[in-house]
Amino acid sequence: MEPLAAHPARCSGPKAKVFAVLLSVALCSAMLLLLQLKLLKPKINSFYTFEVKDATGRPVSLEKFKGKVTLVANVASDCQLTGRNYWALQELHREFGPFHFSVLAFPCNQFGEAEPRPSKEVVSFVRNTYGVTFPIFHKIKILGPEAEPAFRFLVDSSKKEPRWNFWKYLVNPEGRVVKSWRPEEPIEAIRPEIADLIRQMIIKKREDL
């Protein structure tokens, strides 16, 4: 009987080379597909597509504010700028709202730890102290990996990241950021911009009739 031929230690024939080529092609195709899916992912271009939480923790769709001009601010109760900014925001809300305009306030404790209160206490405090009637939402984070996506959209769109409490972002009826202000800037600098956006909005609605 003839001895059995020894098997080779490894497969290095033509079939192995073909398999390696096919595997490489498959991996490259998969990587290209993943990249394409990432690039094709729809880009969010409206503030009003986000969902946030109200002061009690219930979800609120910002879609309800679409079609209005909004001024969004990060607020705090125990800041040296609190009084004048809340008075100014309430004045703007009373002057231009509620049909064409609204102030939207998001408490945040990341700047000087100036908002230690729970969200519901914030609402009670600002209503009793400053007569606030505009929406106060759930306390959020603005900086870092836990930043609220809706507020991060404002920051990314404007390229202006808040460095203190009461940073303000003006959002048009379509949900795009058109301007931002530092907390020290007076209400007189903000009022004309709001009035102009509202005027444009009303003209457009009349033209669409």
PDB file of N, CA and C in Angstrom, residues 85-171:
ATOM      1  N   ASN A  85     -32.618  90.851  32.834  1.00  0.00           N
ATOM      2  CA  ASN A  85     -32.882  90.014  31.674  1.00  0.00           C
ATOM      3  C   ASN A  85     -34.297  89.435  31.701  1.00  0.00           C
ATOM      4  N   TYR A  86     -34.761  88.980  32.853  1.00  0.00           N
ATOM      5  CA  TYR A  86     -36.130  88.472  32.927  1.00  0.00           C
ATOM      6  C   TYR A  86     -37.146  89.581  32.653  1.00  0.00           C
ATOM      7  N   TRP A  87     -36.899  90.777  33.187  1.00  0.00           N
ATOM      8  CA  TRP A  87     -37.801  91.898  32.902  1.00  0.00           C
ATOM      9  C   TRP A  87     -37.831  92.189  31.404  1.00  0.00           C
ATOM     10  N   ALA A  88     -36.665  92.185  30.776  1.00  0.00           N
ATOM     11  CA  ALA A  88     -36.577  92.479  29.339  1.00  0.00           C
ATOM     12  C   ALA A  88     -37.270  91.404  28.508  1.00  0.00           C
ATOM     13  N   LEU A  89     -37.040  90.136  28.853  1.00  0.00           N
ATOM     14  CA  LEU A  89     -37.667  89.037  28.108  1.00  0.00           C
ATOM     15  C   LEU A  89     -39.184  89.087  28.235  1.00  0.00           C
ATOM     16  N   GLN A  90     -39.668  89.380  29.447  1.00  0.00           N
ATOM     17  CA  GLN A  90     -41.113  89.463  29.639  1.00  0.00           C
ATOM     18  C   GLN A  90     -41.702  90.648  28.881  1.00  0.00           C
ATOM     19  N   GLU A  91     -40.965  91.753  28.829  1.00  0.00           N
ATOM     20  CA  GLU A  91     -41.435  92.920  28.080  1.00  0.00           C
ATOM     21  C   GLU A  91     -41.568  92.598  26.590  1.00  0.00           C
ATOM     22  N   LEU A  92     -40.584  91.899  26.049  1.00  0.00           N
ATOM     23  CA  LEU A  92     -40.639  91.509  24.629  1.00  0.00           C
ATOM     24  C   LEU A  92     -41.798  90.536  24.379  1.00  0.00           C
ATOM     25  N   HIS A  93     -41.969  89.592  25.282  1.00  0.00           N
ATOM     26  CA  HIS A  93     -43.046  88.608  25.130  1.00  0.00           C
ATOM     27  C   HIS A  93     -44.415  89.288  25.171  1.00  0.00           C
ATOM     28  N   ARG A  94     -44.566  90.237  26.067  1.00  0.00           N
ATOM     29  CA  ARG A  94     -45.839  90.953  26.188  1.00  0.00           C
ATOM     30  C   ARG A  94     -46.074  91.871  24.986  1.00  0.00           C
ATOM     31  N   GLU A  95     -45.015  92.479  24.476  1.00  0.00           N
ATOM     32  CA  GLU A  95     -45.148  93.426  23.367  1.00  0.00           C
ATOM     33  C   GLU A  95     -45.465  92.741  22.041  1.00  0.00           C
ATOM     34  N   PHE A  96     -44.811  91.611  21.754  1.00  0.00           N
ATOM     35  CA  PHE A  96     -44.946  90.988  20.436  1.00  0.00           C
ATOM     36  C   PHE A  96     -45.783  89.699  20.430  1.00  0.00           C
ATOM     37  N   GLY A  97     -45.956  89.074  21.587  1.00  0.00           N
ATOM     38  CA  GLY A  97     -46.687  87.807  21.631  1.00  0.00           C
ATOM     39  C   GLY A  97     -48.170  88.021  21.831  1.00  0.00           C
ATOM     40  N   PRO A  98     -48.941  86.915  21.894  1.00  0.00           N
ATOM     41  CA  PRO A  98     -48.483  85.537  21.756  1.00  0.00           C
ATOM     42  C   PRO A  98     -48.691  84.934  20.362  1.00  0.00           C
ATOM     43  N   PHE A  99     -49.357  85.690  19.460  1.00  0.00           N
ATOM     44  CA  PHE A  99     -49.734  85.089  18.171  1.00  0.00           C
ATOM     45  C   PHE A  99     -48.575  85.013  17.175  1.00  0.00           C
ATOM     46  N   HIS A 100     -47.675  85.994  17.219  1.00  0.00           N
ATOM     47  CA  HIS A 100     -46.578  86.039  16.254  1.00  0.00           C
ATOM     48  C   HIS A 100     -45.207  85.757  16.871  1.00  0.00           C
ATOM     49  N   PHE A 101     -45.149  85.733  18.202  1.00  0.00           N
ATOM     50  CA  PHE A 101     -43.844  85.690  18.855  1.00  0.00           C
ATOM     51  C   PHE A 101     -43.937  85.018  20.217  1.00  0.00           C
ATOM     52  N   SER A 102     -42.839  84.363  20.610  1.00  0.00           N
ATOM     53  CA  SER A 102     -42.767  83.797  21.959  1.00  0.00           C
ATOM     54  C   SER A 102     -41.323  83.731  22.421  1.00  0.00           C
ATOM     55  N   VAL A 103     -41.140  83.963  23.713  1.00  0.00           N
ATOM     56  CA  VAL A 103     -39.851  83.720  24.357  1.00  0.00           C
ATOM     57  C   VAL A 103     -39.882  82.297  24.891  1.00  0.00           C
ATOM     58  N   LEU A 104     -38.796  81.552  24.688  1.00  0.00           N
ATOM     59  CA  LEU A 104     -38.667  80.191  25.208  1.00  0.00           C
ATOM     60  C   LEU A 104     -37.433  80.150  26.097  1.00  0.00           C
ATOM     61  N   ALA A 105     -37.623  79.787  27.365  1.00  0.00           N
ATOM     62  CA  ALA A 105     -36.527  79.846  28.336  1.00  0.00           C
ATOM     63  C   ALA A 105     -36.132  78.450  28.812  1.00  0.00           C
ATOM     64  N   PHE A 106     -34.816  78.212  28.852  1.00  0.00           N
ATOM     65  CA  PHE A 106     -34.281  76.932  29.290  1.00  0.00           C
ATOM     66  C   PHE A 106     -33.331  77.169  30.473  1.00  0.00           C
ATOM     67  N   PRO A 107     -33.750  76.831  31.696  1.00  0.00           N
ATOM     68  CA  PRO A 107     -32.854  76.981  32.851  1.00  0.00           C
ATOM     69  C   PRO A 107     -31.617  76.103  32.706  1.00  0.00           C
ATOM     70  N   CYS A 108     -30.496  76.625  33.183  1.00  0.00           N
ATOM     71  CA  CYS A 108     -29.221  75.885  33.100  1.00  0.00           C
ATOM     72  C   CYS A 108     -28.357  76.260  34.302  1.00  0.00           C
ATOM     73  N   ASN A 109     -27.692  75.272  34.873  1.00  0.00           N
ATOM     74  CA  ASN A 109     -26.890  75.502  36.074  1.00  0.00           C
ATOM     75  C   ASN A 109     -25.390  75.418  35.791  1.00  0.00           C
ATOM     76  N   GLN A 110     -25.001  75.477  34.525  1.00  0.00           N
ATOM     77  CA  GLN A 110     -23.594  75.281  34.172  1.00  0.00           C
ATOM     78  C   GLN A 110     -22.763  76.559  34.187  1.00  0.00           C
ATOM     79  N   PHE A 111     -23.398  77.699  34.391  1.00  0.00           N
ATOM     80  CA  PHE A 111     -22.661  78.962  34.383  1.00  0.00           C
ATOM     81  C   PHE A 111     -22.737  79.589  35.779  1.00  0.00           C
ATOM     82  N   GLY A 112     -21.666  79.416  36.531  1.00  0.00           N
ATOM     83  CA  GLY A 112     -21.621  79.976  37.878  1.00  0.00           C
ATOM     84  C   GLY A 112     -22.557  79.291  38.854  1.00  0.00           C
ATOM     85  N   GLU A 113     -23.084  78.108  38.490  1.00  0.00           N
ATOM     86  CA  GLU A 113     -24.049  77.386  39.339  1.00  0.00           C
ATOM     87  C   GLU A 113     -25.153  78.328  39.811  1.00  0.00           C
ATOM     88  N   ALA A 114     -25.645  79.127  38.859  1.00  0.00           N
ATOM     89  CA  ALA A 114     -26.627  80.164  39.189  1.00  0.00           C
ATOM     90  C   ALA A 114     -28.073  79.696  39.086  1.00  0.00           C
ATOM     91  N   GLU A 115     -28.281  78.410  38.788  1.00  0.00           N
ATOM     92  CA  GLU A 115     -29.648  77.882  38.760  1.00  0.00           C
ATOM     93  C   GLU A 115     -29.699  76.552  39.513  1.00  0.00           C
ATOM     94  N   PRO A 116     -29.651  76.604  40.849  1.00  0.00           N
ATOM     95  CA  PRO A 116     -29.664  75.375  41.651  1.00  0.00           C
ATOM     96  C   PRO A 116     -31.063  74.798  41.843  1.00  0.00           C
ATOM     97  N   ARG A 117     -32.101  75.564  41.554  1.00  0.00           N
ATOM     98  CA  ARG A 117     -33.463  75.119  41.813  1.00  0.00           C
ATOM     99  C   ARG A 117     -33.911  74.029  40.835  1.00  0.00           C
ATOM    100  N   PRO A 118     -34.797  73.126  41.288  1.00  0.00           N
ATOM    101  CA  PRO A 118     -35.451  72.202  40.352  1.00  0.00           C
ATOM    102  C   PRO A 118     -36.331  72.990  39.382  1.00  0.00           C
ATOM    103  N   SER A 119     -36.654  72.383  38.253  1.00  0.00           N
ATOM    104  CA  SER A 119     -37.372  73.087  37.178  1.00  0.00           C
ATOM    105  C   SER A 119     -38.688  73.693  37.647  1.00  0.00           C
ATOM    106  N   LYS A 120     -39.479  72.937  38.410  1.00  0.00           N
ATOM    107  CA  LYS A 120     -40.788  73.441  38.832  1.00  0.00           C
ATOM    108  C   LYS A 120     -40.648  74.627  39.786  1.00  0.00           C
ATOM    109  N   GLU A 121     -39.606  74.629  40.599  1.00  0.00           N
ATOM    110  CA  GLU A 121     -39.369  75.770  41.487  1.00  0.00           C
ATOM    111  C   GLU A 121     -38.925  76.996  40.697  1.00  0.00           C
ATOM    112  N   VAL A 122     -38.199  76.776  39.616  1.00  0.00           N
ATOM    113  CA  VAL A 122     -37.798  77.888  38.752  1.00  0.00           C
ATOM    114  C   VAL A 122     -39.034  78.601  38.223  1.00  0.00           C
ATOM    115  N   VAL A 123     -40.000  77.830  37.732  1.00  0.00           N
ATOM    116  CA  VAL A 123     -41.229  78.407  37.183  1.00  0.00           C
ATOM    117  C   VAL A 123     -41.945  79.234  38.242  1.00  0.00           C
ATOM    118  N   SER A 124     -42.107  78.673  39.427  1.00  0.00           N
ATOM    119  CA  SER A 124     -42.787  79.387  40.512  1.00  0.00           C
ATOM    120  C   SER A 124     -42.052  80.665  40.884  1.00  0.00           C
ATOM    121  N   PHE A 125     -40.725  80.594  40.963  1.00  0.00           N
ATOM    122  CA  PHE A 125     -39.926  81.758  41.348  1.00  0.00           C
ATOM    123  C   PHE A 125     -40.045  82.891  40.339  1.00  0.00           C
ATOM    124  N   VAL A 126     -39.878  82.589  39.046  1.00  0.00           N
ATOM    125  CA  VAL A 126     -39.875  83.671  38.049  1.00  0.00           C
ATOM    126  C   VAL A 126     -41.276  84.234  37.825  1.00  0.00           C
ATOM    127  N   ARG A 127     -42.299  83.425  38.004  1.00  0.00           N
ATOM    128  CA  ARG A 127     -43.655  83.948  37.864  1.00  0.00           C
ATOM    129  C   ARG A 127     -43.999  84.891  39.012  1.00  0.00           C
ATOM    130  N   ASN A 128     -43.618  84.503  40.217  1.00  0.00           N
ATOM    131  CA  ASN A 128     -43.926  85.332  41.377  1.00  0.00           C
ATOM    132  C   ASN A 128     -43.037  86.563  41.465  1.00  0.00           C
ATOM    133  N   THR A 129     -41.815  86.463  41.011  1.00  0.00           N
ATOM    134  CA  THR A 129     -40.850  87.564  41.150  1.00  0.00           C
ATOM    135  C   THR A 129     -40.882  88.532  39.974  1.00  0.00           C
ATOM    136  N   TYR A 130     -40.994  87.993  38.741  1.00  0.00           N
ATOM    137  CA  TYR A 130     -40.889  88.830  37.548  1.00  0.00           C
ATOM    138  C   TYR A 130     -42.151  88.822  36.685  1.00  0.00           C
ATOM    139  N   GLY A 131     -43.179  88.131  37.130  1.00  0.00           N
ATOM    140  CA  GLY A 131     -44.419  88.086  36.361  1.00  0.00           C
ATOM    141  C   GLY A 131     -44.279  87.408  35.010  1.00  0.00           C
ATOM    142  N   VAL A 132     -43.374  86.440  34.926  1.00  0.00           N
ATOM    143  CA  VAL A 132     -43.097  85.768  33.653  1.00  0.00           C
ATOM    144  C   VAL A 132     -44.306  84.959  33.180  1.00  0.00           C
ATOM    145  N   THR A 133     -44.651  85.111  31.909  1.00  0.00           N
ATOM    146  CA  THR A 133     -45.758  84.344  31.321  1.00  0.00           C
ATOM    147  C   THR A 133     -45.305  83.491  30.135  1.00  0.00           C
ATOM    148  N   PHE A 134     -44.054  83.600  29.742  1.00  0.00           N
ATOM    149  CA  PHE A 134     -43.573  82.783  28.611  1.00  0.00           C
ATOM    150  C   PHE A 134     -43.147  81.404  29.120  1.00  0.00           C
ATOM    151  N   PRO A 135     -43.024  80.410  28.226  1.00  0.00           N
ATOM    152  CA  PRO A 135     -42.709  79.040  28.649  1.00  0.00           C
ATOM    153  C   PRO A 135     -41.320  78.900  29.267  1.00  0.00           C
ATOM    154  N   ILE A 136     -41.294  78.205  30.404  1.00  0.00           N
ATOM    155  CA  ILE A 136     -40.046  77.820  31.053  1.00  0.00           C
ATOM    156  C   ILE A 136     -39.949  76.298  30.952  1.00  0.00           C
ATOM    157  N   PHE A 137     -38.911  75.809  30.327  1.00  0.00           N
ATOM    158  CA  PHE A 137     -38.787  74.377  30.093  1.00  0.00           C
ATOM    159  C   PHE A 137     -37.959  73.703  31.193  1.00  0.00           C
ATOM    160  N   HIS A 138     -37.757  72.412  31.042  1.00  0.00           N
ATOM    161  CA  HIS A 138     -36.985  71.619  31.996  1.00  0.00           C
ATOM    162  C   HIS A 138     -35.538  72.079  31.997  1.00  0.00           C
ATOM    163  N   LYS A 139     -34.911  72.043  33.167  1.00  0.00           N
ATOM    164  CA  LYS A 139     -33.509  72.456  33.280  1.00  0.00           C
ATOM    165  C   LYS A 139     -32.628  71.537  32.430  1.00  0.00           C
ATOM    166  N   ILE A 140     -31.729  72.146  31.670  1.00  0.00           N
ATOM    167  CA  ILE A 140     -30.918  71.393  30.716  1.00  0.00           C
ATOM    168  C   ILE A 140     -29.428  71.660  30.928  1.00  0.00           C
ATOM    169  N   LYS A 141     -28.629  70.889  30.194  1.00  0.00           N
ATOM    170  CA  LYS A 141     -27.203  71.172  30.060  1.00  0.00           C
ATOM    171  C   LYS A 141     -26.962  71.688  28.646  1.00  0.00           C
ATOM    172  N   ILE A 142     -26.064  72.634  28.536  1.00  0.00           N
ATOM    173  CA  ILE A 142     -25.757  73.253  27.250  1.00  0.00           C
ATOM    174  C   ILE A 142     -24.360  72.869  26.778  1.00  0.00           C
ATOM    175  N   LEU A 143     -23.459  72.666  27.732  1.00  0.00           N
ATOM    176  CA  LEU A 143     -22.086  72.328  27.407  1.00  0.00           C
ATOM    177  C   LEU A 143     -21.838  70.840  27.630  1.00  0.00           C
ATOM    178  N   GLY A 144     -20.913  70.282  26.863  1.00  0.00           N
ATOM    179  CA  GLY A 144     -20.512  68.907  27.078  1.00  0.00           C
ATOM    180  C   GLY A 144     -21.350  67.884  26.339  1.00  0.00           C
ATOM    181  N   PRO A 145     -21.044  66.599  26.548  1.00  0.00           N
ATOM    182  CA  PRO A 145     -21.703  65.524  25.793  1.00  0.00           C
ATOM    183  C   PRO A 145     -23.184  65.361  26.120  1.00  0.00           C
ATOM    184  N   GLU A 146     -23.641  65.886  27.257  1.00  0.00           N
ATOM    185  CA  GLU A 146     -25.050  65.765  27.641  1.00  0.00           C
ATOM    186  C   GLU A 146     -25.861  66.999  27.243  1.00  0.00           C
ATOM    187  N   ALA A 147     -25.319  67.814  26.386  1.00  0.00           N
ATOM    188  CA  ALA A 147     -26.011  69.034  25.975  1.00  0.00           C
ATOM    189  C   ALA A 147     -27.353  68.705  25.328  1.00  0.00           C
ATOM    190  N   GLU A 148     -28.362  69.508  25.635  1.00  0.00           N
ATOM    191  CA  GLU A 148     -29.689  69.344  25.043  1.00  0.00           C
ATOM    192  C   GLU A 148     -29.600  69.509  23.525  1.00  0.00           C
ATOM    193  N   PRO A 149     -30.057  68.515  22.748  1.00  0.00           N
ATOM    194  CA  PRO A 149     -29.928  68.591  21.281  1.00  0.00           C
ATOM    195  C   PRO A 149     -30.558  69.848  20.673  1.00  0.00           C
ATOM    196  N   ALA A 150     -31.711  70.263  21.179  1.00  0.00           N
ATOM    197  CA  ALA A 150     -32.367  71.455  20.625  1.00  0.00           C
ATOM    198  C   ALA A 150     -31.492  72.687  20.809  1.00  0.00           C
ATOM    199  N   PHE A 151     -30.879  72.815  21.975  1.00  0.00           N
ATOM    200  CA  PHE A 151     -30.029  73.982  22.215  1.00  0.00           C
ATOM    201  C   PHE A 151     -28.712  73.848  21.466  1.00  0.00           C
ATOM    202  N   ARG A 152     -28.223  72.613  21.347  1.00  0.00           N
ATOM    203  CA  ARG A 152     -26.999  72.401  20.581  1.00  0.00           C
ATOM    204  C   ARG A 152     -27.195  72.817  19.132  1.00  0.00           C
ATOM    205  N   PHE A 153     -28.410  72.622  18.605  1.00  0.00           N
ATOM    206  CA  PHE A 153     -28.726  73.064  17.247  1.00  0.00           C
ATOM    207  C   PHE A 153     -28.562  74.576  17.129  1.00  0.00           C
ATOM    208  N   LEU A 154     -29.019  75.315  18.123  1.00  0.00           N
ATOM    209  CA  LEU A 154     -28.883  76.780  18.099  1.00  0.00           C
ATOM    210  C   LEU A 154     -27.407  77.183  18.091  1.00  0.00           C
ATOM    211  N   VAL A 155     -26.636  76.510  18.935  1.00  0.00           N
ATOM    212  CA  VAL A 155     -25.211  76.818  19.047  1.00  0.00           C
ATOM    213  C   VAL A 155     -24.480  76.502  17.744  1.00  0.00           C
ATOM    214  N   ASP A 156     -24.743  75.312  17.203  1.00  0.00           N
ATOM    215  CA  ASP A 156     -24.061  74.901  15.969  1.00  0.00           C
ATOM    216  C   ASP A 156     -24.468  75.779  14.794  1.00  0.00           C
ATOM    217  N   SER A 157     -25.734  76.180  14.741  1.00  0.00           N
ATOM    218  CA  SER A 157     -26.227  76.991  13.619  1.00  0.00           C
ATOM    219  C   SER A 157     -25.634  78.391  13.638  1.00  0.00           C
ATOM    220  N   SER A 158     -25.522  78.955  14.832  1.00  0.00           N
ATOM    221  CA  SER A 158     -25.047  80.334  14.961  1.00  0.00           C
ATOM    222  C   SER A 158     -23.538  80.434  15.124  1.00  0.00           C
ATOM    223  N   LYS A 159     -22.896  79.304  15.446  1.00  0.00           N
ATOM    224  CA  LYS A 159     -21.459  79.300  15.756  1.00  0.00           C
ATOM    225  C   LYS A 159     -21.153  80.169  16.967  1.00  0.00           C
ATOM    226  N   LYS A 160     -22.154  80.332  17.838  1.00  0.00           N
ATOM    227  CA  LYS A 160     -21.993  81.140  19.048  1.00  0.00           C
ATOM    228  C   LYS A 160     -22.393  80.302  20.255  1.00  0.00           C
ATOM    229  N   GLU A 161     -21.412  79.898  21.043  1.00  0.00           N
ATOM    230  CA  GLU A 161     -21.702  79.090  22.228  1.00  0.00           C
ATOM    231  C   GLU A 161     -21.830  79.981  23.450  1.00  0.00           C
ATOM    232  N   PRO A 162     -22.875  79.785  24.255  1.00  0.00           N
ATOM    233  CA  PRO A 162     -23.036  80.621  25.451  1.00  0.00           C
ATOM    234  C   PRO A 162     -21.836  80.525  26.381  1.00  0.00           C
ATOM    235  N   ARG A 163     -21.448  81.667  26.913  1.00  0.00           N
ATOM    236  CA  ARG A 163     -20.363  81.695  27.892  1.00  0.00           C
ATOM    237  C   ARG A 163     -20.870  82.111  29.262  1.00  0.00           C
ATOM    238  N   TRP A 164     -22.176  82.434  29.303  1.00  0.00           N
ATOM    239  CA  TRP A 164     -22.781  82.820  30.581  1.00  0.00           C
ATOM    240  C   TRP A 164     -24.289  82.675  30.454  1.00  0.00           C
ATOM    241  N   ASN A 165     -24.991  83.010  31.502  1.00  0.00           N
ATOM    242  CA  ASN A 165     -26.452  82.934  31.499  1.00  0.00           C
ATOM    243  C   ASN A 165     -27.066  84.022  30.614  1.00  0.00           C
ATOM    244  N   PHE A 166     -28.265  83.735  30.113  1.00  0.00           N
ATOM    245  CA  PHE A 166     -29.060  84.678  29.322  1.00  0.00           C
ATOM    246  C   PHE A 166     -28.457  85.009  27.958  1.00  0.00           C
ATOM    247  N   TRP A 167     -27.844  84.012  27.329  1.00  0.00           N
ATOM    248  CA  TRP A 167     -27.484  84.149  25.924  1.00  0.00           C
ATOM    249  C   TRP A 167     -28.768  83.971  25.121  1.00  0.00           C
ATOM    250  N   LYS A 168     -28.961  84.740  24.068  1.00  0.00           N
ATOM    251  CA  LYS A 168     -30.242  84.737  23.350  1.00  0.00           C
ATOM    252  C   LYS A 168     -30.051  84.435  21.867  1.00  0.00           C
ATOM    253  N   TYR A 169     -30.994  83.632  21.331  1.00  0.00           N
ATOM    254  CA  TYR A 169     -30.969  83.245  19.919  1.00  0.00           C
ATOM    255  C   TYR A 169     -32.317  83.570  19.293  1.00  0.00           C
ATOM    256  N   LEU A 170     -32.296  84.300  18.188  1.00  0.00           N
ATOM    257  CA  LEU A 170     -33.518  84.643  17.474  1.00  0.00           C
ATOM    258  C   LEU A 170     -33.743  83.632  16.362  1.00  0.00           C
ATOM    259  N   VAL A 171     -34.914  82.995  16.389  1.00  0.00           N
ATOM    260  CA  VAL A 171     -35.247  81.937  15.436  1.00  0.00           C
ATOM    261  C   VAL A 171     -36.428  82.382  14.581  1.00  0.00           C
TER     262      VAL A 171
END
